Amino acid sequence: MRFARLVLLAQALVMASLSLAYWLRPYEMANLNGMLLMESASVSHMRVYYGGLQLGLALFLLWAARAPERARPALMMLMITMTALVLGRLVSLWLDGGALVGFDLASLIYRIFAAALAGVAWHLVRERPEPEPERIEPATRRHVSEAPKPFQLGEVPPTLAPTPAEPAAQPFRRGDPSE
């Protein structure tokens, strides 16, 4: 489970960083992709879809990393999302006959690597689930009506003091209690 959490947290960090980059520097991030932002609507689109969507995914991965039962679905989502982006890039290259720019090639390699890591982590979580932690019972409490008793040095706490033998329980009988 540690490896799965590490994968989820690393992906959340990368996605949150890219989200901030698209929010704060939309023109530079668009130029890395070979795009030119001409209108304020295109800048807003860049911030919303590239920045906002990645931030949402990062927050989901952080949420999922906090509980073991959420790790497997999050890893599957990460694996499917990254694989879909890789396939989209490859289909786009095939249809457009284009060449990969440096940022596109790095992005493609990163997404392949991220999908593979998510797949390995998903497989490990499925194969070797963590044992359930041992339940620790809460300490017994005093009744509200009892006044707290101060502890004196040398006293044995009530949980460690020997208990007097309790009288044997009487069987329950129906009928007149005087019998």
PDB file of C-alpha atoms in Angstrom:
ATOM      1  CA  MET A   1       0.000   0.000   0.000  1.00  0.00           C
ATOM      2  CA  ARG A   2       2.935   2.332   0.561  1.00  0.00           C
ATOM      3  CA  PHE A   3       3.940   2.085  -3.079  1.00  0.00           C
ATOM      4  CA  ALA A   4       0.362   2.839  -4.167  1.00  0.00           C
ATOM      5  CA  ARG A   5       0.225   5.885  -1.889  1.00  0.00           C
ATOM      6  CA  LEU A   6       3.588   7.046  -3.203  1.00  0.00           C
ATOM      7  CA  VAL A   7       2.343   6.766  -6.794  1.00  0.00           C
ATOM      8  CA  LEU A   8      -0.879   8.632  -5.955  1.00  0.00           C
ATOM      9  CA  LEU A   9       0.930  11.386  -4.057  1.00  0.00           C
ATOM     10  CA  ALA A  10       3.596  11.810  -6.758  1.00  0.00           C
ATOM     11  CA  GLN A  11       0.929  12.083  -9.462  1.00  0.00           C
ATOM     12  CA  ALA A  12      -1.049  14.539  -7.340  1.00  0.00           C
ATOM     13  CA  LEU A  13       2.060  16.687  -6.924  1.00  0.00           C
ATOM     14  CA  VAL A  14       2.797  16.668 -10.671  1.00  0.00           C
ATOM     15  CA  MET A  15      -0.817  17.460 -11.571  1.00  0.00           C
ATOM     16  CA  ALA A  16      -1.096  20.228  -8.981  1.00  0.00           C
ATOM     17  CA  SER A  17       2.171  21.759 -10.214  1.00  0.00           C
ATOM     18  CA  LEU A  18       1.027  21.679 -13.830  1.00  0.00           C
ATOM     19  CA  SER A  19      -2.310  23.132 -12.787  1.00  0.00           C
ATOM     20  CA  LEU A  20      -0.594  26.081 -11.133  1.00  0.00           C
ATOM     21  CA  ALA A  21       1.635  26.547 -14.167  1.00  0.00           C
ATOM     22  CA  TYR A  22      -1.394  26.665 -16.479  1.00  0.00           C
ATOM     23  CA  TRP A  23      -3.136  29.128 -14.158  1.00  0.00           C
ATOM     24  CA  LEU A  24      -0.214  31.448 -13.558  1.00  0.00           C
ATOM     25  CA  ARG A  25       1.610  31.202 -16.920  1.00  0.00           C
ATOM     26  CA  PRO A  26      -0.985  30.227 -19.537  1.00  0.00           C
ATOM     27  CA  TYR A  27       0.887  31.888 -22.441  1.00  0.00           C
ATOM     28  CA  GLU A  28       4.155  30.102 -21.700  1.00  0.00           C
ATOM     29  CA  MET A  29       2.446  26.730 -21.192  1.00  0.00           C
ATOM     30  CA  ALA A  30       0.523  27.173 -24.462  1.00  0.00           C
ATOM     31  CA  ASN A  31       3.767  28.009 -26.271  1.00  0.00           C
ATOM     32  CA  LEU A  32       5.316  24.772 -24.979  1.00  0.00           C
ATOM     33  CA  ASN A  33       2.458  22.943 -26.703  1.00  0.00           C
ATOM     34  CA  GLY A  34       2.894  24.940 -29.915  1.00  0.00           C
ATOM     35  CA  MET A  35      -0.292  26.933 -29.362  1.00  0.00           C
ATOM     36  CA  LEU A  36      -0.820  30.667 -29.555  1.00  0.00           C
ATOM     37  CA  LEU A  37      -3.423  32.265 -27.304  1.00  0.00           C
ATOM     38  CA  MET A  38      -5.005  35.135 -29.258  1.00  0.00           C
ATOM     39  CA  GLU A  39      -8.130  35.999 -27.252  1.00  0.00           C
ATOM     40  CA  SER A  40      -8.933  36.305 -23.567  1.00  0.00           C
ATOM     41  CA  ALA A  41     -11.416  33.447 -24.003  1.00  0.00           C
ATOM     42  CA  SER A  42      -8.591  31.148 -25.089  1.00  0.00           C
ATOM     43  CA  VAL A  43      -6.574  32.143 -22.009  1.00  0.00           C
ATOM     44  CA  SER A  44      -9.595  31.395 -19.841  1.00  0.00           C
ATOM     45  CA  HIS A  45     -10.069  28.070 -21.623  1.00  0.00           C
ATOM     46  CA  MET A  46      -6.418  27.182 -20.954  1.00  0.00           C
ATOM     47  CA  ARG A  47      -6.775  28.000 -17.261  1.00  0.00           C
ATOM     48  CA  VAL A  48     -10.102  26.197 -16.838  1.00  0.00           C
ATOM     49  CA  TYR A  49      -9.517  22.982 -18.759  1.00  0.00           C
ATOM     50  CA  TYR A  50      -5.792  22.517 -18.429  1.00  0.00           C
ATOM     51  CA  GLY A  51      -5.417  24.068 -14.981  1.00  0.00           C
ATOM     52  CA  GLY A  52      -8.743  23.336 -13.330  1.00  0.00           C
ATOM     53  CA  LEU A  53      -9.110  19.781 -14.537  1.00  0.00           C
ATOM     54  CA  GLN A  54      -5.610  18.859 -13.408  1.00  0.00           C
ATOM     55  CA  LEU A  55      -6.208  20.448 -10.021  1.00  0.00           C
ATOM     56  CA  GLY A  56      -9.416  18.449  -9.630  1.00  0.00           C
ATOM     57  CA  LEU A  57      -7.592  15.237 -10.470  1.00  0.00           C
ATOM     58  CA  ALA A  58      -4.791  16.115  -8.047  1.00  0.00           C
ATOM     59  CA  LEU A  59      -7.266  16.734  -5.223  1.00  0.00           C
ATOM     60  CA  PHE A  60      -9.021  13.448  -5.989  1.00  0.00           C
ATOM     61  CA  LEU A  61      -5.694  11.586  -5.840  1.00  0.00           C
ATOM     62  CA  LEU A  62      -4.831  13.237  -2.512  1.00  0.00           C
ATOM     63  CA  TRP A  63      -8.232  12.237  -1.136  1.00  0.00           C
ATOM     64  CA  ALA A  64      -7.789   8.681  -2.390  1.00  0.00           C
ATOM     65  CA  ALA A  65      -4.299   8.348  -0.919  1.00  0.00           C
ATOM     66  CA  ARG A  66      -5.703   8.850   2.577  1.00  0.00           C
ATOM     67  CA  ALA A  67      -7.685   5.580   2.718  1.00  0.00           C
ATOM     68  CA  PRO A  68      -6.682   2.115   1.511  1.00  0.00           C
ATOM     69  CA  GLU A  69     -10.143   1.295   0.161  1.00  0.00           C
ATOM     70  CA  ARG A  70      -9.978   4.324  -2.173  1.00  0.00           C
ATOM     71  CA  ALA A  71      -6.520   3.573  -3.549  1.00  0.00           C
ATOM     72  CA  ARG A  72      -7.508   0.892  -6.080  1.00  0.00           C
ATOM     73  CA  PRO A  73     -10.228   2.927  -7.814  1.00  0.00           C
ATOM     74  CA  ALA A  74      -7.951   5.977  -7.915  1.00  0.00           C
ATOM     75  CA  LEU A  75      -5.111   3.949  -9.411  1.00  0.00           C
ATOM     76  CA  MET A  76      -7.497   2.547 -12.021  1.00  0.00           C
ATOM     77  CA  MET A  77      -8.708   6.065 -12.842  1.00  0.00           C
ATOM     78  CA  LEU A  78      -5.129   7.255 -13.140  1.00  0.00           C
ATOM     79  CA  MET A  79      -4.184   4.317 -15.352  1.00  0.00           C
ATOM     80  CA  ILE A  80      -7.188   4.799 -17.667  1.00  0.00           C
ATOM     81  CA  THR A  81      -6.736   8.581 -17.865  1.00  0.00           C
ATOM     82  CA  MET A  82      -3.038   8.412 -18.681  1.00  0.00           C
ATOM     83  CA  THR A  83      -3.548   5.605 -21.200  1.00  0.00           C
ATOM     84  CA  ALA A  84      -6.339   7.570 -22.907  1.00  0.00           C
ATOM     85  CA  LEU A  85      -4.063  10.613 -23.163  1.00  0.00           C
ATOM     86  CA  VAL A  86      -1.279   8.484 -24.655  1.00  0.00           C
ATOM     87  CA  LEU A  87      -3.690   6.952 -27.172  1.00  0.00           C
ATOM     88  CA  GLY A  88      -5.051  10.396 -28.017  1.00  0.00           C
ATOM     89  CA  ARG A  89      -1.544  11.669 -28.680  1.00  0.00           C
ATOM     90  CA  LEU A  90      -0.646   8.663 -30.832  1.00  0.00           C
ATOM     91  CA  VAL A  91      -3.882   8.827 -32.847  1.00  0.00           C
ATOM     92  CA  SER A  92      -3.345  12.555 -33.335  1.00  0.00           C
ATOM     93  CA  LEU A  93       0.169  11.930 -34.639  1.00  0.00           C
ATOM     94  CA  TRP A  94      -1.091   9.248 -36.995  1.00  0.00           C
ATOM     95  CA  LEU A  95      -4.013  11.311 -38.326  1.00  0.00           C
ATOM     96  CA  ASP A  96      -2.115  14.590 -38.632  1.00  0.00           C
ATOM     97  CA  GLY A  97       1.197  13.093 -39.711  1.00  0.00           C
ATOM     98  CA  GLY A  98       2.889  15.492 -37.339  1.00  0.00           C
ATOM     99  CA  ALA A  99       6.133  15.287 -35.477  1.00  0.00           C
ATOM    100  CA  LEU A 100       6.495  15.409 -31.725  1.00  0.00           C
ATOM    101  CA  VAL A 101       7.788  18.671 -30.345  1.00  0.00           C
ATOM    102  CA  GLY A 102      10.121  18.375 -27.333  1.00  0.00           C
ATOM    103  CA  PHE A 103       7.399  19.078 -24.766  1.00  0.00           C
ATOM    104  CA  ASP A 104       4.995  16.664 -26.468  1.00  0.00           C
ATOM    105  CA  LEU A 105       7.582  13.890 -26.459  1.00  0.00           C
ATOM    106  CA  ALA A 106       8.379  14.471 -22.773  1.00  0.00           C
ATOM    107  CA  SER A 107       4.649  14.543 -22.010  1.00  0.00           C
ATOM    108  CA  LEU A 108       4.098  11.285 -23.892  1.00  0.00           C
ATOM    109  CA  ILE A 109       6.959   9.542 -22.074  1.00  0.00           C
ATOM    110  CA  TYR A 110       5.735  10.861 -18.710  1.00  0.00           C
ATOM    111  CA  ARG A 111       2.197   9.631 -19.333  1.00  0.00           C
ATOM    112  CA  ILE A 112       3.368   6.169 -20.403  1.00  0.00           C
ATOM    113  CA  PHE A 113       5.515   5.973 -17.279  1.00  0.00           C
ATOM    114  CA  ALA A 114       2.669   7.230 -15.048  1.00  0.00           C
ATOM    115  CA  ALA A 115       0.194   4.720 -16.506  1.00  0.00           C
ATOM    116  CA  ALA A 116       2.708   1.897 -16.017  1.00  0.00           C
ATOM    117  CA  LEU A 117       3.405   2.896 -12.399  1.00  0.00           C
ATOM    118  CA  ALA A 118      -0.324   3.133 -11.665  1.00  0.00           C
ATOM    119  CA  GLY A 119      -0.821  -0.319 -13.218  1.00  0.00           C
ATOM    120  CA  VAL A 120       1.956  -1.872 -11.138  1.00  0.00           C
ATOM    121  CA  ALA A 121       0.649  -0.232  -7.951  1.00  0.00           C
ATOM    122  CA  TRP A 122      -2.909  -1.367  -8.738  1.00  0.00           C
ATOM    123  CA  HIS A 123      -1.691  -4.923  -9.275  1.00  0.00           C
ATOM    124  CA  LEU A 124       0.291  -4.922  -6.014  1.00  0.00           C
ATOM    125  CA  VAL A 125      -2.643  -3.582  -4.002  1.00  0.00           C
ATOM    126  CA  ARG A 126      -4.904  -6.242  -5.518  1.00  0.00           C
ATOM    127  CA  GLU A 127      -2.504  -9.102  -4.932  1.00  0.00           C
ATOM    128  CA  ARG A 128      -1.323  -8.277  -1.427  1.00  0.00           C
ATOM    129  CA  PRO A 129      -3.934  -6.362   0.541  1.00  0.00           C
ATOM    130  CA  GLU A 130      -2.795  -4.955   3.850  1.00  0.00           C
ATOM    131  CA  PRO A 131      -4.003  -6.828   6.914  1.00  0.00           C
ATOM    132  CA  GLU A 132      -6.665  -5.092   8.916  1.00  0.00           C
ATOM    133  CA  PRO A 133      -5.190  -3.208  11.866  1.00  0.00           C
ATOM    134  CA  GLU A 134      -5.855  -4.686  15.297  1.00  0.00           C
ATOM    135  CA  ARG A 135      -8.743  -2.971  17.018  1.00  0.00           C
ATOM    136  CA  ILE A 136      -7.857  -1.326  20.300  1.00  0.00           C
ATOM    137  CA  GLU A 137     -10.793  -1.055  22.646  1.00  0.00           C
ATOM    138  CA  PRO A 138     -11.277   2.338  24.272  1.00  0.00           C
ATOM    139  CA  ALA A 139     -10.493   2.709  27.955  1.00  0.00           C
ATOM    140  CA  THR A 140     -13.361   2.215  30.355  1.00  0.00           C
ATOM    141  CA  ARG A 141     -14.893   5.392  31.692  1.00  0.00           C
ATOM    142  CA  ARG A 142     -16.417   6.341  34.997  1.00  0.00           C
ATOM    143  CA  HIS A 143     -20.086   7.086  35.327  1.00  0.00           C
ATOM    144  CA  VAL A 144     -20.995  10.745  35.050  1.00  0.00           C
ATOM    145  CA  SER A 145     -22.700  10.656  38.440  1.00  0.00           C
ATOM    146  CA  GLU A 146     -19.479   9.516  40.172  1.00  0.00           C
ATOM    147  CA  ALA A 147     -17.155  12.223  41.368  1.00  0.00           C
ATOM    148  CA  PRO A 148     -13.600  11.871  40.094  1.00  0.00           C
ATOM    149  CA  LYS A 149     -11.275  10.353  42.662  1.00  0.00           C
ATOM    150  CA  PRO A 150      -7.814  11.870  42.939  1.00  0.00           C
ATOM    151  CA  PHE A 151      -4.919   9.484  42.508  1.00  0.00           C
ATOM    152  CA  GLN A 152      -2.599   9.224  45.503  1.00  0.00           C
ATOM    153  CA  LEU A 153       1.004   8.160  45.231  1.00  0.00           C
ATOM    154  CA  GLY A 154       1.301   4.494  46.134  1.00  0.00           C
ATOM    155  CA  GLU A 155      -2.281   3.615  45.193  1.00  0.00           C
ATOM    156  CA  VAL A 156      -2.912   0.783  42.814  1.00  0.00           C
ATOM    157  CA  PRO A 157      -5.118   1.815  39.874  1.00  0.00           C
ATOM    158  CA  PRO A 158      -8.530   0.095  39.981  1.00  0.00           C
ATOM    159  CA  THR A 159      -7.793  -1.804  36.779  1.00  0.00           C
ATOM    160  CA  LEU A 160      -4.762  -3.477  38.403  1.00  0.00           C
ATOM    161  CA  ALA A 161      -6.193  -4.030  41.888  1.00  0.00           C
ATOM    162  CA  PRO A 162      -7.422  -7.555  42.612  1.00  0.00           C
ATOM    163  CA  THR A 163     -11.191  -7.821  42.465  1.00  0.00           C
ATOM    164  CA  PRO A 164     -13.107  -9.548  45.250  1.00  0.00           C
ATOM    165  CA  ALA A 165     -14.799 -12.781  44.284  1.00  0.00           C
ATOM    166  CA  GLU A 166     -18.280 -12.118  43.004  1.00  0.00           C
ATOM    167  CA  PRO A 167     -21.174 -14.203  44.317  1.00  0.00           C
ATOM    168  CA  ALA A 168     -22.289 -16.955  42.001  1.00  0.00           C
ATOM    169  CA  ALA A 169     -25.091 -15.959  39.689  1.00  0.00           C
ATOM    170  CA  GLN A 170     -28.488 -17.402  40.563  1.00  0.00           C
ATOM    171  CA  PRO A 171     -30.485 -19.000  37.767  1.00  0.00           C
ATOM    172  CA  PHE A 172     -33.525 -17.105  36.621  1.00  0.00           C
ATOM    173  CA  ARG A 173     -36.829 -18.616  37.709  1.00  0.00           C
ATOM    174  CA  ARG A 174     -40.315 -17.729  36.644  1.00  0.00           C
ATOM    175  CA  GLY A 175     -43.054 -17.227  39.123  1.00  0.00           C
ATOM    176  CA  ASP A 176     -43.173 -15.985  42.681  1.00  0.00           C
ATOM    177  CA  PRO A 177     -39.845 -14.492  43.828  1.00  0.00           C
ATOM    178  CA  SER A 178     -40.383 -15.814  47.382  1.00  0.00           C
ATOM    179  CA  GLU A 179     -40.064 -19.431  46.262  1.00  0.00           C
TER     180      GLU A 179
END
